[in-house]
mmCIF file of C-alpha atoms in Angstrom:
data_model
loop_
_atom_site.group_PDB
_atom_site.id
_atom_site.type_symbol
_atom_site.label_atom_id
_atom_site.label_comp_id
_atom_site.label_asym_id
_atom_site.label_seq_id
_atom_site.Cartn_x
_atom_site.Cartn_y
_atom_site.Cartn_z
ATOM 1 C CA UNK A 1 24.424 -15.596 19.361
ATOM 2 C CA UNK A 2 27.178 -13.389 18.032
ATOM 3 C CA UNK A 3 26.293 -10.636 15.617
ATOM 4 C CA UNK A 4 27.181 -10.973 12.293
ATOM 5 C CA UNK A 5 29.589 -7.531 11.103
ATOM 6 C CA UNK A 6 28.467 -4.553 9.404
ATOM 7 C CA UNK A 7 30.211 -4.370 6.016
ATOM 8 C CA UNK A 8 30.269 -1.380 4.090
ATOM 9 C CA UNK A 9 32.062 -0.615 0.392
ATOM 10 C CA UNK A 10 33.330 2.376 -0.174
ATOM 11 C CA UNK A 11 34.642 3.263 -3.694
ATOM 12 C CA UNK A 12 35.352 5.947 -6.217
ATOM 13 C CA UNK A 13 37.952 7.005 -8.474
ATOM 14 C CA UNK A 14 41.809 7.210 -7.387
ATOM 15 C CA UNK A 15 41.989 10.463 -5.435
ATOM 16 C CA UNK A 16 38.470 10.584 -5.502
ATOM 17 C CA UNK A 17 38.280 11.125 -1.318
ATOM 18 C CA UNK A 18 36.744 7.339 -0.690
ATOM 19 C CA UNK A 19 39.547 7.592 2.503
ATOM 20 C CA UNK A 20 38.617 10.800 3.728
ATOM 21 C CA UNK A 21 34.717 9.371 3.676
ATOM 22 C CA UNK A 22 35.848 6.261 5.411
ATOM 23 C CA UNK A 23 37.356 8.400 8.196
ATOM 24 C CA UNK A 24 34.256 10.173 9.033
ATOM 25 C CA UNK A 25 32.409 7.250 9.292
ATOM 26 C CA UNK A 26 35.082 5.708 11.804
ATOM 27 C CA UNK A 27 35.131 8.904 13.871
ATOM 28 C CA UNK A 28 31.598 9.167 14.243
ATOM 29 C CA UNK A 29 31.380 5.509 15.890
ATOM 30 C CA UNK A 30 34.338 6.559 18.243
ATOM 31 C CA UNK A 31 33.222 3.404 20.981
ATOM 32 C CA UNK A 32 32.178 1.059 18.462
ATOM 33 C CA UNK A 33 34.397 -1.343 17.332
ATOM 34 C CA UNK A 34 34.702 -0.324 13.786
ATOM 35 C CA UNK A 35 37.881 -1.374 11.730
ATOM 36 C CA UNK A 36 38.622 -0.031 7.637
ATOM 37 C CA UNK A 37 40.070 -2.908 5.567
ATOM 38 C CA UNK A 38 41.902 -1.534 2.218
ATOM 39 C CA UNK A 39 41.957 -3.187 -1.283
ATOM 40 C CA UNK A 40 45.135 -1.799 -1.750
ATOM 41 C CA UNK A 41 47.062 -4.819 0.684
ATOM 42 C CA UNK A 42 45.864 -7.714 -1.565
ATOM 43 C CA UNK A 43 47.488 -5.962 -4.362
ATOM 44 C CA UNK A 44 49.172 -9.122 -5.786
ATOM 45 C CA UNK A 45 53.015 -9.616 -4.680
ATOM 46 C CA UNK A 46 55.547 -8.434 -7.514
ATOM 47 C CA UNK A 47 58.253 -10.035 -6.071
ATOM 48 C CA UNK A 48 59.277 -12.095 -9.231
ATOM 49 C CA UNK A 49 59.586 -8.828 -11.202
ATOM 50 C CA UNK A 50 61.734 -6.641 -11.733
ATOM 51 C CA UNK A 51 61.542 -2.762 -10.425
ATOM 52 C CA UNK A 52 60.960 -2.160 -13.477
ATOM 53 C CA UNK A 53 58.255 -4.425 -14.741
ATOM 54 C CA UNK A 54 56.603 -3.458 -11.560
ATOM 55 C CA UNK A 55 57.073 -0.176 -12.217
ATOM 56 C CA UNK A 56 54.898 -1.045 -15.975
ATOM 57 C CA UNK A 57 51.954 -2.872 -13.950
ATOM 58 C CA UNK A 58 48.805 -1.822 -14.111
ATOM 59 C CA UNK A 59 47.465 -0.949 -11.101
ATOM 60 C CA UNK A 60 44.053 0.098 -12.039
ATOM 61 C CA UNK A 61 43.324 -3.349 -13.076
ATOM 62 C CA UNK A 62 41.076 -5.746 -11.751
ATOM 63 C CA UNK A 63 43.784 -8.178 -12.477
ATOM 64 C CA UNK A 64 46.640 -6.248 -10.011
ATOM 65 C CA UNK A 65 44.530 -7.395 -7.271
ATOM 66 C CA UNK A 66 44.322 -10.724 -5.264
ATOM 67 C CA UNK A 67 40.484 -10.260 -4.469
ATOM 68 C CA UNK A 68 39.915 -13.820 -3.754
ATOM 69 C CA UNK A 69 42.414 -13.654 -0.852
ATOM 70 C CA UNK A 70 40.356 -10.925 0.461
ATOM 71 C CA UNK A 71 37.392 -12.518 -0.004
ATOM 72 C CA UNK A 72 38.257 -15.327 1.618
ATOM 73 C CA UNK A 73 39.875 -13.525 4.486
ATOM 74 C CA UNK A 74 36.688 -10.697 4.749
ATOM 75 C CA UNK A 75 34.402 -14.401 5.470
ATOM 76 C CA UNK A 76 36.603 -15.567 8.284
ATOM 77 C CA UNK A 77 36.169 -12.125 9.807
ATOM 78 C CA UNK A 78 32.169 -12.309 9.290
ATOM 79 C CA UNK A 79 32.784 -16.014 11.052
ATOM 80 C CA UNK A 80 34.521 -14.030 13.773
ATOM 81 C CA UNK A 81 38.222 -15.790 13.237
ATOM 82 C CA UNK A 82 41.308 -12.830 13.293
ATOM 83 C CA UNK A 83 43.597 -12.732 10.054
ATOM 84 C CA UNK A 84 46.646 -11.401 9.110
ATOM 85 C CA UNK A 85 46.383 -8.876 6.692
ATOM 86 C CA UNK A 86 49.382 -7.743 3.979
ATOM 87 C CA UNK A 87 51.101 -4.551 4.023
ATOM 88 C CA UNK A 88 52.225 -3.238 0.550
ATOM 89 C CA UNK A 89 54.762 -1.262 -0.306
ATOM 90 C CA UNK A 90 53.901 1.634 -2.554
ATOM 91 C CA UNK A 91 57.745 2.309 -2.878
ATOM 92 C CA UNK A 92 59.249 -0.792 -4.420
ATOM 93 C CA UNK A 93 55.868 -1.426 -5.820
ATOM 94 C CA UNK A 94 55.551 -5.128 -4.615
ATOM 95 C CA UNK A 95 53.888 -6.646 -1.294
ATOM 96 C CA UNK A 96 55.887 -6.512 1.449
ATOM 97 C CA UNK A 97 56.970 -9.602 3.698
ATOM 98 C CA UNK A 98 54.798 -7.518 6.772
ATOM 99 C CA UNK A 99 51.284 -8.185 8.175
ATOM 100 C CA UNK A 100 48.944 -6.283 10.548
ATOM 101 C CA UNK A 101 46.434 -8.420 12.867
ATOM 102 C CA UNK A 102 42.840 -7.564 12.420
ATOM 103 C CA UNK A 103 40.452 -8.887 14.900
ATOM 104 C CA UNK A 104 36.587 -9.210 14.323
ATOM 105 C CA UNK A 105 34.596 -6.200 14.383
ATOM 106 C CA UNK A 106 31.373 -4.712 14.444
ATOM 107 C CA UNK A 107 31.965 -2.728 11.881
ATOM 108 C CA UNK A 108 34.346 -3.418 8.463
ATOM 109 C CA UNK A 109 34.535 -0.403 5.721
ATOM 110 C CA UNK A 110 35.657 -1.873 3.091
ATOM 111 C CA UNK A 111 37.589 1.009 0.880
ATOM 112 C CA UNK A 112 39.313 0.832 -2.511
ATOM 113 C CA UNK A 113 38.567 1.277 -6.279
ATOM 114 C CA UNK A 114 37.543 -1.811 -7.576
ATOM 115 C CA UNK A 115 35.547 -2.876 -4.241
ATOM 116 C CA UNK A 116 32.246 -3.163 -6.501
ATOM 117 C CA UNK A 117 33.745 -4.304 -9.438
ATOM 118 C CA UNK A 118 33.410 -8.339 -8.262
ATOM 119 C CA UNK A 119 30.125 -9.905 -7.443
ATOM 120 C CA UNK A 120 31.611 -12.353 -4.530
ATOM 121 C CA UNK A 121 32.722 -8.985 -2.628
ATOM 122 C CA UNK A 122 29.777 -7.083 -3.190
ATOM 123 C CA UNK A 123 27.560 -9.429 -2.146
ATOM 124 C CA UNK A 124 28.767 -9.589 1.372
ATOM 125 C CA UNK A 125 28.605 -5.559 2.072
ATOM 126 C CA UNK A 126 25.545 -4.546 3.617
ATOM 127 C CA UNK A 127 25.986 -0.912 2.276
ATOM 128 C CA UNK A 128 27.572 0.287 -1.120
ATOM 129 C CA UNK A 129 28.887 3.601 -1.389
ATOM 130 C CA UNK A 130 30.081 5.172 -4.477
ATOM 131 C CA UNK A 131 32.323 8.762 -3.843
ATOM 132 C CA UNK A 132 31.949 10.929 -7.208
ATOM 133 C CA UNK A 133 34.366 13.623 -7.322
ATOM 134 C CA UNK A 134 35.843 15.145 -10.791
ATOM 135 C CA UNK A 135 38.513 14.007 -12.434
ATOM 136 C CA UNK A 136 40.675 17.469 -12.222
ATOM 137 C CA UNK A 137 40.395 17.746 -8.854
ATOM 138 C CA UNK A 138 41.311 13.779 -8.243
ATOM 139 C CA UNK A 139 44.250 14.353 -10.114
ATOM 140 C CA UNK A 140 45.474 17.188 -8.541
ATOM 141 C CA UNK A 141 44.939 15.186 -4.997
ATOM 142 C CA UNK A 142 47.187 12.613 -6.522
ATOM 143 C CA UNK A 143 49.565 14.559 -7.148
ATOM 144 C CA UNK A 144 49.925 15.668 -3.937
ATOM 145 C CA UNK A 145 49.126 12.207 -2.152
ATOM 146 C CA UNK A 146 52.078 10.205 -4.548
ATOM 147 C CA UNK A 147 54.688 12.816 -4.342
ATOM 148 C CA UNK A 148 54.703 13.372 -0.660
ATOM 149 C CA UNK A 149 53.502 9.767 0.409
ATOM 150 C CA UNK A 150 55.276 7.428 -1.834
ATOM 151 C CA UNK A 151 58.512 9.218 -3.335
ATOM 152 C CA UNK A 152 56.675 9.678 -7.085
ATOM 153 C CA UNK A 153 57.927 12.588 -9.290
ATOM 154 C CA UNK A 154 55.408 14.756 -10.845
ATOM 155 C CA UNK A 155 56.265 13.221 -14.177
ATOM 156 C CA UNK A 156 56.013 9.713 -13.368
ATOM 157 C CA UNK A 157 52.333 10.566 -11.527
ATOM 158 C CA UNK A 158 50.929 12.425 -14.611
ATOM 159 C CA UNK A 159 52.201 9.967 -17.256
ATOM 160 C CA UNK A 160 50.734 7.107 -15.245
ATOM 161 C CA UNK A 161 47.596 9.153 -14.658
ATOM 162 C CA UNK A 162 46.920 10.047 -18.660
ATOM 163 C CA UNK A 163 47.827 6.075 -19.709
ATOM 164 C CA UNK A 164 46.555 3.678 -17.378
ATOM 165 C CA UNK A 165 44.247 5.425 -14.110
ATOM 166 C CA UNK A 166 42.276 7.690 -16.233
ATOM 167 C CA UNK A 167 41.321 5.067 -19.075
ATOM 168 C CA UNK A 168 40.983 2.410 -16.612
ATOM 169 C CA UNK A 169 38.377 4.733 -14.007
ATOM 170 C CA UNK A 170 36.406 5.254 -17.367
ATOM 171 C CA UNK A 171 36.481 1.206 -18.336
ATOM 172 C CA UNK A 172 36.426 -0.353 -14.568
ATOM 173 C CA UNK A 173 35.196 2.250 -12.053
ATOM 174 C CA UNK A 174 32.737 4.636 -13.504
ATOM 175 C CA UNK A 175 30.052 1.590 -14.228
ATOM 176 C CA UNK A 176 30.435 0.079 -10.788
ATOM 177 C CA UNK A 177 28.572 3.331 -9.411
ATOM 178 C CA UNK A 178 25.362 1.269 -10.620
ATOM 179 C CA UNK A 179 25.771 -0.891 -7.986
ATOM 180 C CA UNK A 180 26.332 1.592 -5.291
ATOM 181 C CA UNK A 181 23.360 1.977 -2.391
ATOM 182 C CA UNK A 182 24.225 5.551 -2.044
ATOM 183 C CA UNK A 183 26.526 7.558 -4.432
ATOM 184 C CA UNK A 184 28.147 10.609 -2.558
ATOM 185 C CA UNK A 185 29.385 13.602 -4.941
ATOM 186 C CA UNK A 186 32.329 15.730 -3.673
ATOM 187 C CA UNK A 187 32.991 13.032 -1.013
ATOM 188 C CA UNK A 188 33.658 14.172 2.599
ATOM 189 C CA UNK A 189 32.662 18.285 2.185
ATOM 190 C CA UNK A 190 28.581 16.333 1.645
ATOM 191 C CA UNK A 191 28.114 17.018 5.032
ATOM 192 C CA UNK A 192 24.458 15.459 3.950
ATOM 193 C CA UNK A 193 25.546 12.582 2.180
ATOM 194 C CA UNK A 194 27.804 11.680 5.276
ATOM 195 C CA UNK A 195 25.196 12.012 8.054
ATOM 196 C CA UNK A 196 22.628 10.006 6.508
ATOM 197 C CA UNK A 197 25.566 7.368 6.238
ATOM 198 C CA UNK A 198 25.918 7.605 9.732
ATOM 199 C CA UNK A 199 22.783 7.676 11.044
ATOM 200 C CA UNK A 200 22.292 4.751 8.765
ATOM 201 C CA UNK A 201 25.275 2.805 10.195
ATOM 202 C CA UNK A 202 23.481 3.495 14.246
ATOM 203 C CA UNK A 203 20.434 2.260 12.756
ATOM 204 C CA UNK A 204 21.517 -0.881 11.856
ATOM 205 C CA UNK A 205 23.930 -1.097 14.994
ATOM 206 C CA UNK A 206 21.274 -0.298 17.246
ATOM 207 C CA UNK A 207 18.775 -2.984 15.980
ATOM 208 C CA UNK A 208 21.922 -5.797 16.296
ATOM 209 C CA UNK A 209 22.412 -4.829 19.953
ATOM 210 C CA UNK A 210 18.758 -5.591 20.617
#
């Protein structure tokens, strides 16, 4: 009888170092078969807009996202099925008309900012990680990330920052941490945080193989 996958949520603010966190965890299971699933490609398609009304969406928002489509395609993973998931482009700010194959896994880290902020998606991770990291050092990491990564001037990032993903961390983000199984401060540098993640993870991987 096939194994049902490992699902793990890992969240925190924007900049916060959720990725970086997510990373360790895949290279520690280096011959498992362990995949990392982003909220950030069911970001709704913007299409219909203008640049410019896309440029005025809210990202931050529970509402920007297309969770149900995840939802739905995170269960016909669990049922072992393959899906096609959306790529979105951070440049015209829209989904693009790309997808990427994922195949089942053992493994599915499930990373983004809102990730704990529905009940459906929560309820199918096995582990909930929150990544705590202050707010001036996630905003200096996004201003590094959006300027070199997705063509953003500095003034565009910091106006953006002070109106809508600051206010909205505080309103949507911050109170999901009550949810979280294990809430890691300073992200990837908690060497402690990340090992008992880990050894976790092997725990539950080694009682499946049995």
């Amino acid at each position: 009888m096939r194994k049902k996958p490992i699902i793990i949520g890992v969240t925190g603010g924007s900049g916060g170092g959720k990725t970086s966190v997510s990373r360790a965890i895949l290279d520690n299971f280096p011959n498992a078969r362990v995949a990392m699933i982003e909220h950030d490609s069911y970001y709704k398609d913007q299409g219909h807009l203008t640049f410019d009304e896309r440029v005025t969406t809210n990202y931050d928002h529970p509402l920007a996202f297309d969770t149900d489509f995840m939802i739905d395609q995170l269960k016909e993973l669990i049922a072992g099925r393959p899906v096609d998931i959306p790529i979105y482009d951070y440049k015209n700010h829209t989904r693009s008309d790309r997808t990427y194959r994922q195949d089942p896994q053992d493994v599915f880290i499930v990373e983004g900012i809102l990730v704990l902020e529905d009940e459906r998606l929560r309820d199918l991770m096995d582990i909930k990680i929150f990544v705590d990291t202050d707010d001036d050092i996630r905003i200096i990491r996004r201003i590094k990330r959006d300027m070199v990564e997705r063509g953003r001037s500095l003034d565009s990032i910091i106006e953006q920052y002070t109106a809508v993903v600051k206010p909205m961390y505080h309103q949507f983000i911050e109170p999901t941490k009550r949810y979280a199984d294990i809430v890691v401060p300073e992200g990837v540098s908690n060497l402690v945080a990340i090992d008992l993640i880990n050894t976790k993870i092997a725990s539950i991987l080694g009682e499946s193989s049995e």
